[in-house]
Amino acid sequence: MTAHPPIHATAVAVRRRGVWKAVLILGRSGAGKSDLGLRLIDKGWRLVSDDYTRVWASGGALYAAAPETIAGRIEARGVGIVTAPTWPLARVVLAVEAEEAPSERLPEPAARMIAGVAVPLLTLDLKQASAVAKVAVALQTL
């Protein structure tokens, strides 16, 4: 196991084919990381960590968990800090990064190196209504 300092990201997980898979949502403050996380949770996903996420590499895979001080809580901007259904840790299979410019229609596959692990990368406008569906579709390809 290779430790890595917590990163500025929200992580949510969903169970697919008997395995919990996490998506790491990256972006600047106010980009919509927690908002997208809340919308995925509303669709049955579980919160792993909001805002800061502990990540580590093990066996060539990347894993995520919440720092103890914030476990089980997520920011609902304009409402406050709320509790959410959680999953304590999960393997990260996709990174979603907030974009500032319009999306490419047919982007080339991309990856982000996190803790020495190449993670498939999807770049999205996190605040678009379709972001939840796009994350779900991207996850199906992995």
XYZ file of C-alpha atoms in Angstrom:
142
model
C 0.000 0.000 0.000
C 1.359 3.403 -0.999
C 0.025 6.318 1.097
C -0.761 9.660 -0.543
C -1.834 12.950 1.080
C -5.610 13.644 0.940
C -6.670 15.229 -2.326
C -9.282 17.921 -2.970
C -12.033 15.703 -4.383
C -15.392 14.129 -3.678
C -15.717 10.356 -3.996
C -18.946 8.424 -4.461
C -19.443 4.706 -5.059
C -22.016 2.419 -6.581
C -22.331 -1.363 -6.551
C -22.188 -2.868 -10.028
C -22.126 -6.621 -10.643
C -21.413 -7.274 -6.952
C -18.445 -4.872 -6.744
C -18.299 -1.365 -5.265
C -16.800 1.075 -7.778
C -15.869 4.642 -6.902
C -15.765 7.792 -8.974
C -13.425 10.568 -7.873
C -14.848 14.014 -8.700
C -12.154 16.676 -9.119
C -12.313 20.435 -9.599
C -11.821 23.845 -8.066
C -13.890 25.056 -5.123
C -17.419 25.841 -6.303
C -17.133 23.748 -9.494
C -19.954 21.431 -8.408
C -18.126 18.415 -6.947
C -20.442 18.048 -3.963
C -23.484 18.929 -6.073
C -22.762 16.113 -8.523
C -22.057 13.822 -5.575
C -25.455 14.659 -4.059
C -27.226 14.000 -7.357
C -25.500 10.611 -7.688
C -26.393 9.771 -4.068
C -30.008 10.644 -4.919
C -29.776 7.933 -7.616
C -28.655 5.275 -5.103
C -24.904 5.864 -4.966
C -23.078 6.095 -1.613
C -20.816 8.843 -0.316
C -17.220 7.789 0.250
C -15.831 11.255 1.013
C -16.643 14.888 0.314
C -14.192 17.695 -0.375
C -11.064 15.894 0.858
C -10.449 12.255 0.092
C -7.729 9.900 1.287
C -6.352 7.882 -1.623
C -3.798 5.095 -1.785
C -2.475 2.614 -4.294
C -2.483 -1.118 -3.640
C -1.885 -3.905 -6.125
C -1.952 -1.473 -9.050
C -5.389 -0.106 -8.098
C -6.442 3.167 -6.474
C -8.640 3.219 -3.375
C -10.499 6.061 -1.638
C -11.843 6.707 1.864
C -12.877 9.690 3.950
C -10.675 11.326 6.543
C -12.197 10.362 9.897
C -13.143 13.968 10.752
C -15.531 14.336 7.791
C -16.793 10.780 7.233
C -20.485 10.549 6.388
C -20.979 14.258 5.717
C -21.319 16.265 2.518
C -21.824 19.942 1.806
C -25.139 20.911 0.260
C -24.259 24.454 -0.827
C -26.915 26.859 0.371
C -28.223 24.305 2.899
C -25.196 23.328 4.985
C -23.367 20.155 5.946
C -25.658 17.120 5.805
C -25.299 13.401 6.395
C -25.552 10.958 3.511
C -25.629 7.193 2.977
C -21.994 6.105 2.959
C -19.620 3.387 1.889
C -16.360 3.352 3.899
C -13.917 2.684 1.052
C -13.964 1.709 -2.578
C -11.730 1.129 -5.548
C -11.564 4.197 -7.790
C -12.292 3.229 -11.396
C -13.018 6.655 -12.899
C -11.991 10.261 -12.310
C -14.385 13.022 -13.348
C -12.880 16.485 -13.691
C -14.826 19.747 -13.814
C -14.316 21.549 -17.073
C -14.325 25.244 -17.686
C -14.859 25.157 -21.470
C -17.476 23.357 -23.602
C -16.967 19.590 -23.912
C -15.458 17.998 -26.954
C -18.100 16.014 -28.795
C -15.925 12.921 -29.210
C -12.936 13.236 -26.877
C -9.958 10.932 -27.029
C -9.621 8.553 -24.056
C -7.707 10.212 -21.231
C -6.312 9.234 -17.850
C -5.145 11.024 -14.708
C -2.215 9.757 -12.640
C -3.257 9.651 -8.985
C -0.923 8.126 -6.382
C 0.960 6.452 -9.225
C -2.155 4.818 -10.743
C -3.532 5.795 -14.156
C -7.277 6.322 -13.713
C -9.590 6.814 -16.720
C -10.610 10.489 -16.892
C -13.905 12.036 -17.987
C -14.069 15.832 -18.263
C -17.547 17.317 -17.756
C -19.514 20.389 -16.821
C -20.491 19.034 -13.406
C -23.551 21.257 -13.157
C -25.245 20.018 -16.335
C -28.374 17.984 -15.695
C -26.932 15.218 -17.883
C -23.732 14.873 -15.789
C -25.266 12.086 -13.671
C -26.236 10.086 -16.763
C -22.843 10.690 -18.393
C -21.008 9.378 -15.319
C -23.250 6.291 -15.260
C -22.658 5.628 -18.977
C -18.889 6.109 -18.632
C -18.846 3.686 -15.691
C -20.542 1.011 -17.811
C -17.598 1.029 -20.219
C -15.118 0.164 -17.454
